[in-house]
Amino acid sequence: MTRSLFDESLAPYDAPEPIAPGAMLLRGFALEQAEGLIQAVRQVIASAPLRHLITPGGRAMSVCMSNCGVLGWTSSRAGYRYSPTDPLTGQPWPAMPGCLPDLALRAAAEAGFNGFVPDACLINRYAPGARMSLHQDRDESDLSAPIVSVSLGLPAVFLFGGLRRSDRPARWRLSHGDVAVWGGASRLAFHGVAPLADGDCPRLGRQRINLTFRRAG
Ligand code: MD6
Ligand code: FE
């Protein structure tokens, strides 16, 4: 394969890049495992299909979601919650294929959080135009654990703000194979994803897949 010097998404992993206290970007950290991660996602969504969840306000989210692990994050008119079963099928969420917690553990350690054992992996699929508005991840019972977020497919603009909704967010490009880790002073920072620009990536076509690993229970 010819590797362009100017394509940061193909550069080998170098070092964590701090984006806020307790928050780091590990550009390219998951590149070598990307193929296995994609296969793992395909396997999970074959039994727990991606779906547009409804917000408590009654609107369909533009992002499609599923989960694997002991707990899965869901939303409905009744609110947000972690559930051991998939409301769509009534079955437990599929177990996390081993390569997922393995990568999450290594990425967390690289960012300074040792011993991260996730019990929930949220799978987010973005089609062009899909977005995620500013929010805090605060439904997890253990806020001392970080969150590890893996990006696959089309690049996205990640919005990373402060502890107040009104704090103006910084913008970070997340490309195929990039991993973001945050915890500590940033664990409750407001964040979101700008509407996905259309494009065509070699491996996943016109979509972006994001995996976020948490310690929820
Ligand atoms: C996304 N991510 O990147 C959405 N939350 O598609 C998140 O909402 C997120 O990336 C907490 C920690 C990392 C994340
Ligand atoms: Fe989030």
Short mmCIF file of C-alpha atoms and ligand atoms in Angstrom, two decimals:
data_model
loop_
_atom_site.label_atom_id
_atom_site.label_comp_id
_atom_site.label_asym_id
_atom_site.label_seq_id
_atom_site.Cartn_x
_atom_site.Cartn_y
_atom_site.Cartn_z
CA MET A 1 0.00 0.00 0.00
CA THR A 2 1.26 3.49 -0.77
CA ARG A 3 1.16 5.61 2.34
CA SER A 4 0.72 9.35 1.97
CA LEU A 5 2.83 11.51 4.26
CA PHE A 6 -0.09 13.89 4.48
CA ASP A 7 -2.79 11.50 5.56
CA GLU A 8 -2.72 11.52 9.34
CA SER A 9 -5.20 8.66 9.46
CA LEU A 10 -2.60 6.33 7.95
CA ALA A 11 0.29 7.47 10.13
CA PRO A 12 1.41 4.91 12.68
CA TYR A 13 0.33 5.60 16.25
CA ASP A 14 2.67 8.05 17.95
CA ALA A 15 1.71 9.39 21.38
CA PRO A 16 -1.39 10.59 23.22
CA GLU A 17 -2.41 14.17 22.44
CA PRO A 18 -4.03 15.95 25.41
CA ILE A 19 -7.23 17.79 24.49
CA ALA A 20 -8.32 18.77 28.02
CA PRO A 21 -7.35 17.75 31.57
CA GLY A 22 -8.00 13.97 31.69
CA ALA A 23 -8.92 13.78 28.00
CA MET A 24 -6.61 12.52 25.25
CA LEU A 25 -6.67 11.72 21.60
CA LEU A 26 -4.77 8.60 20.49
CA ARG A 27 -4.61 9.14 16.76
CA GLY A 28 -4.33 5.90 14.82
CA PHE A 29 -4.21 3.75 17.96
CA ALA A 30 -6.86 1.30 16.63
CA LEU A 31 -5.68 1.20 13.01
CA GLU A 32 -3.98 -2.17 13.23
CA GLN A 33 -7.05 -3.75 14.86
CA ALA A 34 -9.63 -1.97 12.69
CA GLU A 35 -10.46 -4.99 10.54
CA GLY A 36 -11.15 -7.19 13.57
CA LEU A 37 -13.23 -4.45 15.19
CA ILE A 38 -15.36 -4.11 12.06
CA GLN A 39 -15.95 -7.87 11.97
CA ALA A 40 -16.89 -7.77 15.66
CA VAL A 41 -19.42 -4.98 15.03
CA ARG A 42 -20.96 -6.93 12.14
CA GLN A 43 -21.32 -9.96 14.38
CA VAL A 44 -23.00 -7.95 17.16
CA ILE A 45 -25.47 -6.09 14.96
CA ALA A 46 -26.55 -9.34 13.30
CA SER A 47 -28.30 -10.25 16.57
CA ALA A 48 -28.85 -6.78 18.10
CA PRO A 49 -29.75 -4.64 15.08
CA LEU A 50 -28.89 -0.97 14.81
CA ARG A 51 -31.96 1.19 15.42
CA HIS A 52 -32.95 4.85 15.77
CA LEU A 53 -33.78 5.37 19.45
CA ILE A 54 -36.42 7.86 20.59
CA THR A 55 -35.33 10.64 22.94
CA PRO A 56 -37.32 11.42 26.10
CA GLY A 57 -38.56 14.46 24.13
CA GLY A 58 -40.14 12.10 21.58
CA ARG A 59 -37.77 12.63 18.62
CA ALA A 60 -35.93 9.92 16.70
CA MET A 61 -32.16 10.24 17.03
CA SER A 62 -30.32 10.66 13.71
CA VAL A 63 -27.65 8.18 14.84
CA CYS A 64 -28.51 4.43 14.85
CA MET A 65 -27.42 2.52 17.93
CA SER A 66 -26.86 -0.92 19.36
CA ASN A 67 -24.80 -2.36 22.21
CA CYS A 68 -22.78 -5.29 23.36
CA GLY A 69 -21.63 -6.25 26.83
CA VAL A 70 -23.41 -6.89 30.11
CA LEU A 71 -25.23 -3.55 29.92
CA GLY A 72 -26.47 -1.49 26.99
CA TRP A 73 -27.45 2.18 26.81
CA THR A 74 -30.96 2.86 25.58
CA SER A 75 -33.32 5.77 25.30
CA SER A 76 -37.09 5.98 25.08
CA ARG A 77 -39.87 8.40 26.02
CA ALA A 78 -39.37 7.12 29.58
CA GLY A 79 -35.77 8.42 29.69
CA TYR A 80 -32.20 7.21 29.31
CA ARG A 81 -31.01 4.06 31.03
CA TYR A 82 -28.66 1.12 30.99
CA SER A 83 -30.39 -2.21 30.53
CA PRO A 84 -29.11 -5.81 30.64
CA THR A 85 -31.49 -6.72 27.81
CA ASP A 86 -32.19 -5.33 24.36
CA PRO A 87 -35.67 -3.77 24.42
CA LEU A 88 -36.07 -4.68 20.73
CA THR A 89 -35.53 -8.43 21.17
CA GLY A 90 -36.00 -8.96 24.91
CA GLN A 91 -32.69 -10.87 24.86
CA PRO A 92 -29.48 -10.05 26.73
CA TRP A 93 -27.14 -7.84 24.66
CA PRO A 94 -24.54 -9.89 22.76
CA ALA A 95 -21.31 -10.42 24.69
CA MET A 96 -18.42 -8.17 23.71
CA PRO A 97 -16.22 -9.97 21.19
CA GLY A 98 -12.83 -10.27 22.93
CA CYS A 99 -10.96 -7.82 20.71
CA LEU A 100 -13.17 -4.96 21.96
CA PRO A 101 -12.45 -4.91 25.72
CA ASP A 102 -8.87 -5.78 24.86
CA LEU A 103 -8.43 -2.62 22.80
CA ALA A 104 -10.32 -0.52 25.36
CA LEU A 105 -8.06 -1.71 28.19
CA ARG A 106 -4.91 -0.92 26.22
CA ALA A 107 -6.14 2.49 25.09
CA ALA A 108 -7.19 3.50 28.59
CA ALA A 109 -3.79 2.44 29.97
CA GLU A 110 -2.04 4.43 27.24
CA ALA A 111 -3.95 7.48 28.45
CA GLY A 112 -3.03 6.81 32.09
CA PHE A 113 -6.12 4.91 33.29
CA ASN A 114 -5.00 1.46 34.33
CA GLY A 115 -7.28 -1.55 34.77
CA PHE A 116 -10.22 -0.34 32.65
CA VAL A 117 -12.66 -3.24 32.29
CA PRO A 118 -15.74 -2.02 30.39
CA ASP A 119 -19.12 -3.64 30.97
CA ALA A 120 -20.89 -1.68 28.22
CA CYS A 121 -20.02 -0.94 24.60
CA LEU A 122 -22.34 1.43 22.76
CA ILE A 123 -22.24 1.18 18.96
CA ASN A 124 -23.17 4.36 17.10
CA ARG A 125 -23.64 4.44 13.33
CA TYR A 126 -23.66 7.81 11.53
CA ALA A 127 -24.89 8.22 7.96
CA PRO A 128 -24.12 11.53 6.21
CA GLY A 129 -25.99 14.32 8.01
CA ALA A 130 -26.35 12.39 11.29
CA ARG A 131 -25.17 14.25 14.37
CA MET A 132 -25.12 14.11 18.12
CA SER A 133 -26.02 17.21 20.05
CA LEU A 134 -23.98 18.37 23.06
CA HIS A 135 -24.49 16.09 26.03
CA GLN A 136 -22.79 14.71 29.12
CA ASP A 137 -22.29 10.98 29.67
CA ARG A 138 -23.70 10.74 33.17
CA ASP A 139 -25.89 7.63 33.23
CA GLU A 140 -22.98 5.44 34.37
CA SER A 141 -22.81 4.56 38.05
CA ASP A 142 -18.99 4.56 38.15
CA LEU A 143 -17.80 8.00 37.09
CA SER A 144 -14.27 7.26 38.30
CA ALA A 145 -13.73 5.09 35.21
CA PRO A 146 -12.89 6.81 31.91
CA ILE A 147 -14.71 6.43 28.60
CA VAL A 148 -12.88 5.02 25.60
CA SER A 149 -14.23 5.99 22.19
CA VAL A 150 -13.11 4.41 18.91
CA SER A 151 -13.81 5.94 15.49
CA LEU A 152 -14.11 3.88 12.29
CA GLY A 153 -15.06 4.90 8.76
CA LEU A 154 -15.75 8.46 7.64
CA PRO A 155 -14.07 11.26 9.61
CA ALA A 156 -16.19 13.35 11.97
CA VAL A 157 -15.84 16.65 13.81
CA PHE A 158 -15.97 15.96 17.53
CA LEU A 159 -17.12 18.87 19.69
CA PHE A 160 -15.52 18.94 23.10
CA GLY A 161 -16.65 21.57 25.58
CA GLY A 162 -16.40 22.13 29.30
CA LEU A 163 -18.45 21.29 32.35
CA ARG A 164 -21.17 23.81 31.50
CA ARG A 165 -23.38 23.49 28.44
CA SER A 166 -22.62 27.12 27.62
CA ASP A 167 -18.83 26.51 27.39
CA ARG A 168 -17.85 26.92 23.77
CA PRO A 169 -16.68 23.54 22.42
CA ALA A 170 -13.37 22.98 20.65
CA ARG A 171 -13.50 21.00 17.39
CA TRP A 172 -11.40 17.88 16.82
CA ARG A 173 -11.27 15.73 13.73
CA LEU A 174 -11.74 12.03 14.48
CA SER A 175 -10.60 9.74 11.67
CA HIS A 176 -10.68 6.01 11.02
CA GLY A 177 -8.63 4.29 13.74
CA ASP A 178 -8.54 7.21 16.16
CA VAL A 179 -9.30 6.63 19.85
CA ALA A 180 -10.39 9.26 22.37
CA VAL A 181 -10.09 8.55 26.09
CA TRP A 182 -11.44 10.75 28.79
CA GLY A 183 -12.03 10.68 32.47
CA GLY A 184 -10.91 12.53 35.57
CA ALA A 185 -11.57 16.26 35.40
CA SER A 186 -13.17 15.88 31.94
CA ARG A 187 -15.42 12.92 32.70
CA LEU A 188 -18.56 15.08 32.72
CA ALA A 189 -17.53 17.46 29.93
CA PHE A 190 -20.20 18.35 27.37
CA HIS A 191 -19.45 16.87 23.95
CA GLY A 192 -21.12 16.06 20.66
CA VAL A 193 -20.58 15.32 16.99
CA ALA A 194 -21.18 17.83 14.14
CA PRO A 195 -23.39 16.67 11.23
CA LEU A 196 -21.38 14.03 9.35
CA ALA A 197 -20.03 15.25 6.03
CA ASP A 198 -20.71 12.94 3.11
CA GLY A 199 -17.80 10.96 1.75
CA ASP A 200 -16.77 7.49 0.73
CA CYS A 201 -14.18 5.69 2.80
CA PRO A 202 -12.38 2.63 1.47
CA ARG A 203 -13.49 0.24 4.18
CA LEU A 204 -16.97 1.36 5.34
CA GLY A 205 -18.29 3.47 2.48
CA ARG A 206 -20.64 6.30 3.42
CA GLN A 207 -20.78 5.85 7.18
CA ARG A 208 -19.00 6.34 10.44
CA ILE A 209 -19.06 3.82 13.28
CA ASN A 210 -18.19 4.90 16.80
CA LEU A 211 -17.71 2.52 19.72
CA THR A 212 -17.83 3.93 23.24
CA PHE A 213 -16.76 1.73 26.11
CA ARG A 214 -17.94 2.50 29.62
CA ARG A 215 -18.04 1.13 33.12
CA ALA A 216 -21.79 1.52 33.55
CA GLY A 217 -22.83 -0.80 36.35
C1 MD6 B 1 -19.30 9.78 18.83
N1 MD6 B 1 -19.35 9.93 21.14
O1 MD6 B 1 -18.09 9.99 18.81
C2 MD6 B 1 -20.12 10.10 20.02
N2 MD6 B 1 -19.23 10.08 24.64
O2 MD6 B 1 -19.90 9.30 17.87
C3 MD6 B 1 -19.74 10.23 22.37
O3 MD6 B 1 -20.82 10.69 22.66
C4 MD6 B 1 -18.79 10.02 23.41
O4 MD6 B 1 -17.03 9.69 21.86
C5 MD6 B 1 -18.37 9.92 25.64
C6 MD6 B 1 -17.05 9.65 25.42
C7 MD6 B 1 -16.61 9.56 24.16
C8 MD6 B 1 -17.46 9.75 23.10
FE FE B 2 -21.15 10.83 24.78
#
